[in-house]
PDB file of C-alpha atoms in Angstrom:
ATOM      1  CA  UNK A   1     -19.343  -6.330 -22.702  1.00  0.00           C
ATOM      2  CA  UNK A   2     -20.467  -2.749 -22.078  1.00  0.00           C
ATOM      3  CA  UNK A   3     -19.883  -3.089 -18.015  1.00  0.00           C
ATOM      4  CA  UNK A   4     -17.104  -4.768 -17.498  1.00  0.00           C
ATOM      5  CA  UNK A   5     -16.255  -5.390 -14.370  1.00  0.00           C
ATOM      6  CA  UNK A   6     -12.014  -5.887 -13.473  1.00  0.00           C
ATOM      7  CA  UNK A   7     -11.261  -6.755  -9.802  1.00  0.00           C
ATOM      8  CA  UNK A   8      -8.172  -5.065  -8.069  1.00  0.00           C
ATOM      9  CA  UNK A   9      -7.141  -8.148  -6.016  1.00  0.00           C
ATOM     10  CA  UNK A  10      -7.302 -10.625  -8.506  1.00  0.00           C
ATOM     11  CA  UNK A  11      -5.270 -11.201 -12.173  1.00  0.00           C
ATOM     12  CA  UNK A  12      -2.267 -10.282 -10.255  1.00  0.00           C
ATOM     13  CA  UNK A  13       1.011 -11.470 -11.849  1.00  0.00           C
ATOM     14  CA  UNK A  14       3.155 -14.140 -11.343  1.00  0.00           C
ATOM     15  CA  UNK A  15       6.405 -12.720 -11.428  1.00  0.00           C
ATOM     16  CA  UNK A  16       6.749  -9.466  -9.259  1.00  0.00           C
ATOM     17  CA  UNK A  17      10.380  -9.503  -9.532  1.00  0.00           C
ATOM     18  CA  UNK A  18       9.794  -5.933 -10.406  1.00  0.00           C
ATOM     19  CA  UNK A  19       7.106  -3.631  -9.163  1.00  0.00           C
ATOM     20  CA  UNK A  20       3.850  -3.986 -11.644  1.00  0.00           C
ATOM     21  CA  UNK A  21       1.875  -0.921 -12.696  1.00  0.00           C
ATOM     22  CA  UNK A  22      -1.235  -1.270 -14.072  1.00  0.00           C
ATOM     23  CA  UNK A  23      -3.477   1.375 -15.422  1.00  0.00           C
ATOM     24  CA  UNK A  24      -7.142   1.227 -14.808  1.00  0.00           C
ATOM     25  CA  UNK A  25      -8.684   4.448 -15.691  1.00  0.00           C
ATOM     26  CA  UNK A  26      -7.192   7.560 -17.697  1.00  0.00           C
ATOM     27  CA  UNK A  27      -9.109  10.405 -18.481  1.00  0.00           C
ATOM     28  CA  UNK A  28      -8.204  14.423 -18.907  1.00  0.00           C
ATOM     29  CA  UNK A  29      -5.058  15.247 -16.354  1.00  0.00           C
ATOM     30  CA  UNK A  30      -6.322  12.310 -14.276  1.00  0.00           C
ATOM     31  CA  UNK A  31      -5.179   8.509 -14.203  1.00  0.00           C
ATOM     32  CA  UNK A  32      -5.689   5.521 -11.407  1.00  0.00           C
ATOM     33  CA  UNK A  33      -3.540   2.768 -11.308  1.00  0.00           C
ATOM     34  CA  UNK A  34      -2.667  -0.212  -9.665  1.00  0.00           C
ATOM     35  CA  UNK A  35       0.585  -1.216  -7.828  1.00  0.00           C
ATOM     36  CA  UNK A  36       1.736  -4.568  -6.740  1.00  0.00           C
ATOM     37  CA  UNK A  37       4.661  -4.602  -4.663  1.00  0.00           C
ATOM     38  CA  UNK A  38       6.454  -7.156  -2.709  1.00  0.00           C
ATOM     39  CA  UNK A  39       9.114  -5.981  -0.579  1.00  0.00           C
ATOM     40  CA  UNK A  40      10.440  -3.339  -2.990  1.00  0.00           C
ATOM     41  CA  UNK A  41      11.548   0.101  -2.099  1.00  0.00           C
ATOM     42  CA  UNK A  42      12.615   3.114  -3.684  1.00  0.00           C
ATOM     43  CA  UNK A  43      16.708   3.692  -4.340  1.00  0.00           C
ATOM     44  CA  UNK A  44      18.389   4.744  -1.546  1.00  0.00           C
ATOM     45  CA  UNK A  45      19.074   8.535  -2.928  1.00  0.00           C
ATOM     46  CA  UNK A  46      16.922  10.645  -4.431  1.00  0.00           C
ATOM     47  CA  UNK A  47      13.321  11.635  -3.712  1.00  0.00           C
ATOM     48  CA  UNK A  48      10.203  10.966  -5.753  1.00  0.00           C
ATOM     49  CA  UNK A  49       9.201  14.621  -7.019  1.00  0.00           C
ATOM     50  CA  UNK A  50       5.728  14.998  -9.381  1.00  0.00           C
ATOM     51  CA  UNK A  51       4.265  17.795 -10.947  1.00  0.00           C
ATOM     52  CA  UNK A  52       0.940  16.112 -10.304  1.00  0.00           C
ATOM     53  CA  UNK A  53      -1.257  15.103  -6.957  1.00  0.00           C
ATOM     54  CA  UNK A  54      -1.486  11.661  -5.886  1.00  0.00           C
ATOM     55  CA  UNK A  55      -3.914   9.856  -3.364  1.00  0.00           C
ATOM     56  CA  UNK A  56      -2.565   6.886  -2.692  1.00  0.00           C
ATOM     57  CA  UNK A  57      -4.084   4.160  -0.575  1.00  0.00           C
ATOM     58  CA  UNK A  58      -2.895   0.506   0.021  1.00  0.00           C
ATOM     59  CA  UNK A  59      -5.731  -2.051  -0.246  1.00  0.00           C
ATOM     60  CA  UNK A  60      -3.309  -5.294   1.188  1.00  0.00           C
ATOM     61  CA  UNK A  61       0.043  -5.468   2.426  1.00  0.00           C
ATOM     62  CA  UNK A  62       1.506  -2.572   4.327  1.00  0.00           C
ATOM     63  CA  UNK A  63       4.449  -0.275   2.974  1.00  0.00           C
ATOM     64  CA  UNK A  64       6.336   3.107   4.681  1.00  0.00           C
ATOM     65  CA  UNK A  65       6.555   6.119   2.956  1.00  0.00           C
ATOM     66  CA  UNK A  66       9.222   8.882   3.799  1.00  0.00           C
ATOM     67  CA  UNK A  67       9.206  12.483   3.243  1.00  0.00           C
ATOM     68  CA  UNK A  68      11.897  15.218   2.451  1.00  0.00           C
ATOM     69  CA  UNK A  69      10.878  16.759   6.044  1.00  0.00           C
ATOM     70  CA  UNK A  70      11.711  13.424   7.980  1.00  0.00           C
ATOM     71  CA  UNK A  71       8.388  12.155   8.515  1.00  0.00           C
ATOM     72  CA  UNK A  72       7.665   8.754   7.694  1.00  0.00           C
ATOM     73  CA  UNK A  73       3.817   6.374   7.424  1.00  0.00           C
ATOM     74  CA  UNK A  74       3.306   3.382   8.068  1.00  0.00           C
ATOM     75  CA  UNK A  75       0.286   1.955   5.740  1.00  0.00           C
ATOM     76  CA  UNK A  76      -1.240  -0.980   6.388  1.00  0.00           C
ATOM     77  CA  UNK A  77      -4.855  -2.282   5.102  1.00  0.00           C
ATOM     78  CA  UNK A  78      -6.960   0.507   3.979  1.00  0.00           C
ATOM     79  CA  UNK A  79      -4.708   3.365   4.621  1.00  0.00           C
ATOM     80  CA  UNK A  80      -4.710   6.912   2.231  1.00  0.00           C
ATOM     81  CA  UNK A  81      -2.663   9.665   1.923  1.00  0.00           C
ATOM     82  CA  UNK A  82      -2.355  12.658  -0.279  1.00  0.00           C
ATOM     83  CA  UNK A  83       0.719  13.565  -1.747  1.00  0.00           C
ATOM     84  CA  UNK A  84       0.794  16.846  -3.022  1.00  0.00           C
ATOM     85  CA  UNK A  85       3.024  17.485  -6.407  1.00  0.00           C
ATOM     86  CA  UNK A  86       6.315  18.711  -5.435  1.00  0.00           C
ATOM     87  CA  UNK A  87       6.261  16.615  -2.175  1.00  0.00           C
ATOM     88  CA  UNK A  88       9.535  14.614  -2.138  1.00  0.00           C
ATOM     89  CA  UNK A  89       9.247  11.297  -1.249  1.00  0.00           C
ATOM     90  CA  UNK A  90      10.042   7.634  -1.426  1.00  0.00           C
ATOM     91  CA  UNK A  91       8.850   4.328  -0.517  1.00  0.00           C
ATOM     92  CA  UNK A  92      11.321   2.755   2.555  1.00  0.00           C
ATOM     93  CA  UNK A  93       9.729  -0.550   2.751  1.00  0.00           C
ATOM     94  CA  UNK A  94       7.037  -3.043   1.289  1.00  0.00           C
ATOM     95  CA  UNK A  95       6.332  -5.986   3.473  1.00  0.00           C
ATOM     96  CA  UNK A  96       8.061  -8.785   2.142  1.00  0.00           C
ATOM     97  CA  UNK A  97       6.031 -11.851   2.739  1.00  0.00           C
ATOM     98  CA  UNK A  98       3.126 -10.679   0.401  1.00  0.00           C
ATOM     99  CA  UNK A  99       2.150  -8.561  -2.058  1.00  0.00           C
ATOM    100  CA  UNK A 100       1.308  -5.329  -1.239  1.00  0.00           C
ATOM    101  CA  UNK A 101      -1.883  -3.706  -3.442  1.00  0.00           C
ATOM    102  CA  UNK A 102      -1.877  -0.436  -3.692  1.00  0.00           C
ATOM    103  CA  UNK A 103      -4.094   2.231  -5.641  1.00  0.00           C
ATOM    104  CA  UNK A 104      -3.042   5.478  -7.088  1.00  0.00           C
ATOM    105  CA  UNK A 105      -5.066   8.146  -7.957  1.00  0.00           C
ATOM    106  CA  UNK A 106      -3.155  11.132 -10.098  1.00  0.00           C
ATOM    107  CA  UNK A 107      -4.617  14.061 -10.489  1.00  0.00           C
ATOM    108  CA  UNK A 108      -4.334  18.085 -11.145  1.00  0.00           C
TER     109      UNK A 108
ATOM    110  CA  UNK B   1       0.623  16.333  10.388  1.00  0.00           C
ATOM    111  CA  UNK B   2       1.653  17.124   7.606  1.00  0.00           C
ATOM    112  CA  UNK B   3       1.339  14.068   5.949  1.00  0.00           C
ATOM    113  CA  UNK B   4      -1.504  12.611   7.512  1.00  0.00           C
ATOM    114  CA  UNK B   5      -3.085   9.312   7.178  1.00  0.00           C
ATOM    115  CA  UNK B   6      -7.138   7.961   6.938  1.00  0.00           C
ATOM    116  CA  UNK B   7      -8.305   4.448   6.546  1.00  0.00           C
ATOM    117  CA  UNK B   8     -10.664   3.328   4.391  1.00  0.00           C
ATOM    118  CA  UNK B   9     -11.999   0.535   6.336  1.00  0.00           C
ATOM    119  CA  UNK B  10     -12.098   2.263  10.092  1.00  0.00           C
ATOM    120  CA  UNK B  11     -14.244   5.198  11.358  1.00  0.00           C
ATOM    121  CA  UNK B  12     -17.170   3.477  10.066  1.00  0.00           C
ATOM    122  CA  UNK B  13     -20.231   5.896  11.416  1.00  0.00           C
ATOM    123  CA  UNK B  14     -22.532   3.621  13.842  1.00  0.00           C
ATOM    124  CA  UNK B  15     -25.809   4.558  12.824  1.00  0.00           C
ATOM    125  CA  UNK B  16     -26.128   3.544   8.487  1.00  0.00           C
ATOM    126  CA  UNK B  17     -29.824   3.673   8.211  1.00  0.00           C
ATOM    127  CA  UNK B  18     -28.951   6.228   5.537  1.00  0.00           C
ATOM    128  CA  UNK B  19     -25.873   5.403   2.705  1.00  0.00           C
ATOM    129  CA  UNK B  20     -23.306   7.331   4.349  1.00  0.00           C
ATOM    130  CA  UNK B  21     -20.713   9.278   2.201  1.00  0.00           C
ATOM    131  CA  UNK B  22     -17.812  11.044   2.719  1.00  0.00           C
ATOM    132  CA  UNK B  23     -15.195  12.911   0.755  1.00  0.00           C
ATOM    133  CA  UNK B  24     -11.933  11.862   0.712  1.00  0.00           C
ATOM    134  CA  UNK B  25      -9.779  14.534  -1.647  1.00  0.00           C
ATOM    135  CA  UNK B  26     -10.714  16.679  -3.949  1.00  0.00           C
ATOM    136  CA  UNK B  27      -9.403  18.201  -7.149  1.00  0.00           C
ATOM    137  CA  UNK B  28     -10.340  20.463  -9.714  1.00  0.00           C
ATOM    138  CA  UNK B  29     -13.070  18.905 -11.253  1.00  0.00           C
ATOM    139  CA  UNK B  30     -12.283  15.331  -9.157  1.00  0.00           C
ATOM    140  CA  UNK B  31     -13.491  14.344  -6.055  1.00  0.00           C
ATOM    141  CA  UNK B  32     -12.686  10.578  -4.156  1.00  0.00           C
ATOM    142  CA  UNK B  33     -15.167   9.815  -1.961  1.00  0.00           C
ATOM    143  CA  UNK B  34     -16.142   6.601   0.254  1.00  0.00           C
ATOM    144  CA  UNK B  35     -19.494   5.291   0.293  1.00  0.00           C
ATOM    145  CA  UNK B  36     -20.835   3.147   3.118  1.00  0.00           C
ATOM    146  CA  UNK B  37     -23.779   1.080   2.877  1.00  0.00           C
ATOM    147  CA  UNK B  38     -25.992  -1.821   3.988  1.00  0.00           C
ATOM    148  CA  UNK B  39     -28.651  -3.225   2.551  1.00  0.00           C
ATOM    149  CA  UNK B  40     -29.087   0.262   1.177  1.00  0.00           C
ATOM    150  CA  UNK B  41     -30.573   0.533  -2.960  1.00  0.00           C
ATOM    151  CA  UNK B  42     -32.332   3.081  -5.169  1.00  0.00           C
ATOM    152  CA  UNK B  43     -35.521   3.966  -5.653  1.00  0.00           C
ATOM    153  CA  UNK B  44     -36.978   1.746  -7.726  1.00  0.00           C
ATOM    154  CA  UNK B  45     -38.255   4.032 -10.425  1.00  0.00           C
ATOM    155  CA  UNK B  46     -35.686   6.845 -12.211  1.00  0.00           C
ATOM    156  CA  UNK B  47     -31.715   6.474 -12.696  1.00  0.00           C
ATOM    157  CA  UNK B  48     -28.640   8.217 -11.367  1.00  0.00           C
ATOM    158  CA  UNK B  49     -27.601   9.984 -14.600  1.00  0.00           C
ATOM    159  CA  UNK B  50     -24.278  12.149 -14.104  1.00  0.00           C
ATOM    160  CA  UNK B  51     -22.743  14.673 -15.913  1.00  0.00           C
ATOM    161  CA  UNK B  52     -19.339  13.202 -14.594  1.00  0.00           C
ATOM    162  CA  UNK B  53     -17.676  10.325 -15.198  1.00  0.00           C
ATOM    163  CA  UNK B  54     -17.545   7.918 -12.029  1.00  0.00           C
ATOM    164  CA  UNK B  55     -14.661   4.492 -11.613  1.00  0.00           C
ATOM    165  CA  UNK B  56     -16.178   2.684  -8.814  1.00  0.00           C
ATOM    166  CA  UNK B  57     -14.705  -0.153  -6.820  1.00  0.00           C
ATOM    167  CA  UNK B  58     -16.193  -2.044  -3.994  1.00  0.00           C
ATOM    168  CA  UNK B  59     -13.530  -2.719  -1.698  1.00  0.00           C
ATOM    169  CA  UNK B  60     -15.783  -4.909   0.958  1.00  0.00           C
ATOM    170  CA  UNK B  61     -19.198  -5.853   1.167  1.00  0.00           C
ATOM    171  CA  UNK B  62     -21.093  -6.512  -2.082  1.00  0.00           C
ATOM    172  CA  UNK B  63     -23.725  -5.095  -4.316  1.00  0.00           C
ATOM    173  CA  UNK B  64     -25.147  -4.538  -7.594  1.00  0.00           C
ATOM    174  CA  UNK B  65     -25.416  -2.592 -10.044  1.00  0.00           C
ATOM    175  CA  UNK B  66     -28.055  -2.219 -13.006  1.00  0.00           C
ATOM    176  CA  UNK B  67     -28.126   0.095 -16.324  1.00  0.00           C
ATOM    177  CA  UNK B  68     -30.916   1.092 -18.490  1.00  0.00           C
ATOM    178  CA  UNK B  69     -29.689  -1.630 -21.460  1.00  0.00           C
ATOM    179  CA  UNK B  70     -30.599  -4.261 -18.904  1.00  0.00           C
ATOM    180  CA  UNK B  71     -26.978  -5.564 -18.159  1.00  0.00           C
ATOM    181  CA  UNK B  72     -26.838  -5.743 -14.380  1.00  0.00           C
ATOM    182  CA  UNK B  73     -22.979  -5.954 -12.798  1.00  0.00           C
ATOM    183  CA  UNK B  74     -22.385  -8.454  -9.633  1.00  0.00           C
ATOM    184  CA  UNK B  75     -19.645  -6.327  -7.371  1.00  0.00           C
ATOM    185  CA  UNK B  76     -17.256  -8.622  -4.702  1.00  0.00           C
ATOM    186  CA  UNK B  77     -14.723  -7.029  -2.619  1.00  0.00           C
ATOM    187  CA  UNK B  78     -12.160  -5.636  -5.473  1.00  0.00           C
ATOM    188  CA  UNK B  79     -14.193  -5.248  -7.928  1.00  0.00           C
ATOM    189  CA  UNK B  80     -14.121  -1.807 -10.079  1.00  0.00           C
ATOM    190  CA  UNK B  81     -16.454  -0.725 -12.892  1.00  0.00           C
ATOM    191  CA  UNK B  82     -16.115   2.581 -14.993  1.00  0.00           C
ATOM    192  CA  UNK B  83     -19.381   4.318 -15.191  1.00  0.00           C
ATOM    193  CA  UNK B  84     -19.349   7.294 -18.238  1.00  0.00           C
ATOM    194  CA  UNK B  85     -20.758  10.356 -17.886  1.00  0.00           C
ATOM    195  CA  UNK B  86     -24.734  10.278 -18.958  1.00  0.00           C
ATOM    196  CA  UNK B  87     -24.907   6.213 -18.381  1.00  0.00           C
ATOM    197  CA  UNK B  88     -27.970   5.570 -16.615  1.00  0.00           C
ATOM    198  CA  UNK B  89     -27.244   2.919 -13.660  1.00  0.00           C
ATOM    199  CA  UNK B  90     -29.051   2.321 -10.089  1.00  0.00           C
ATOM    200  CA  UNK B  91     -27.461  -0.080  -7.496  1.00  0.00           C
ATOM    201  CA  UNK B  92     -30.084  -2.411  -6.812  1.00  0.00           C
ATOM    202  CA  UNK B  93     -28.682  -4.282  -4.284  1.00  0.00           C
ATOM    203  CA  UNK B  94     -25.977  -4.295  -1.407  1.00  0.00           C
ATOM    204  CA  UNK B  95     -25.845  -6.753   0.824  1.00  0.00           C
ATOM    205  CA  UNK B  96     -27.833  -6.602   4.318  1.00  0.00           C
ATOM    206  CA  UNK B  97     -25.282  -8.461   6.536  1.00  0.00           C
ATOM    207  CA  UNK B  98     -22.433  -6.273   6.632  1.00  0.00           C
ATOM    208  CA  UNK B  99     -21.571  -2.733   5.344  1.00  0.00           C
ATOM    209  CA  UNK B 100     -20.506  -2.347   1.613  1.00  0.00           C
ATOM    210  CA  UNK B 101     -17.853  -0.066   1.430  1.00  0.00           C
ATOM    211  CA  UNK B 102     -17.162   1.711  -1.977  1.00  0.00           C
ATOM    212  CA  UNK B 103     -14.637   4.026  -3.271  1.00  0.00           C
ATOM    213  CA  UNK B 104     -16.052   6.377  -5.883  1.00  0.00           C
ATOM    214  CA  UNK B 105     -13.697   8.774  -8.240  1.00  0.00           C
ATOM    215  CA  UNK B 106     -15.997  11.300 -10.154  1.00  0.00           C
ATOM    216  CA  UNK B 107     -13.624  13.011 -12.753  1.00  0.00           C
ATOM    217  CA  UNK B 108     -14.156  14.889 -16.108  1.00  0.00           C
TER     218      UNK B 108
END
């Protein structure tokens, strides 16, 4: 089918013992994915650091993100952020009782 | 803030007689936007026909979507769709009883 439609709520797996990505778009420098969480984190040391931007947003669930500087978000439903590249950061908590959805959008 | 947050679903403008867009992030050669609308469509003669490609989702509301081969897409809440560069489309339908709210990447 020429127009196929996916849906970012829906196929979502069965086990989530791990974090799932899922990419749903690549083109030049530029990539969106998928991430389905549930109550995973990021290791206690060490800091997320890209050499690209991401805009992340979480569609369902709600997750905290902390930064280098000592700031941390709280996303729930609906929520974006930009991450610039070279931003360290990590994920501190995914709400455990459901999956969190979340969309990222990475970019030059 | 540094690392401040939006939401995709609040600050909804109160008066949508017109399709009400808004940029989100942008990129070189990328832009996120949100689109709201309700009950909003094209004109019913001519096509949007982009020199970009476009992923769009529909992350509430509903609406359609209809090329120039005929095929015509039904969008729910979650729903994404991948729109090339120079594929004629027009959305011929959103639904009238609550705002459709769309997320719309254009990137090269």
């Amino acid at each position: 089918m020429a127009h196929e439609l996916g849906n970012i709520f829906e196929s979502l797996p069965e086990d989530i013992s791990k974090e799932i990505f899922s990419e749903l778009v690549r083109g030049d420098s530029f990539k969106i994915e998928r991430i389905v969480s549930k109550g995973h984190y990021s290791p206690a040391s060490g800091w997320y650091d890209q050499a690209e931007n991401e805009w992340v947003a979480v569609l369902k669930g709600e997750a905290k993100i902390a930064f280098e500087d000592g700031a941390e978000v709280h996303l729930t439903a609906g929520s974006y952020l930009t991450i610039l590249a070279r931003t360290k950061h990590k994920v501190t908590w995914t709400t455990p009782d459901t999956e969190t959805i979340w969309l990222a959008v990475h970019y030059q």
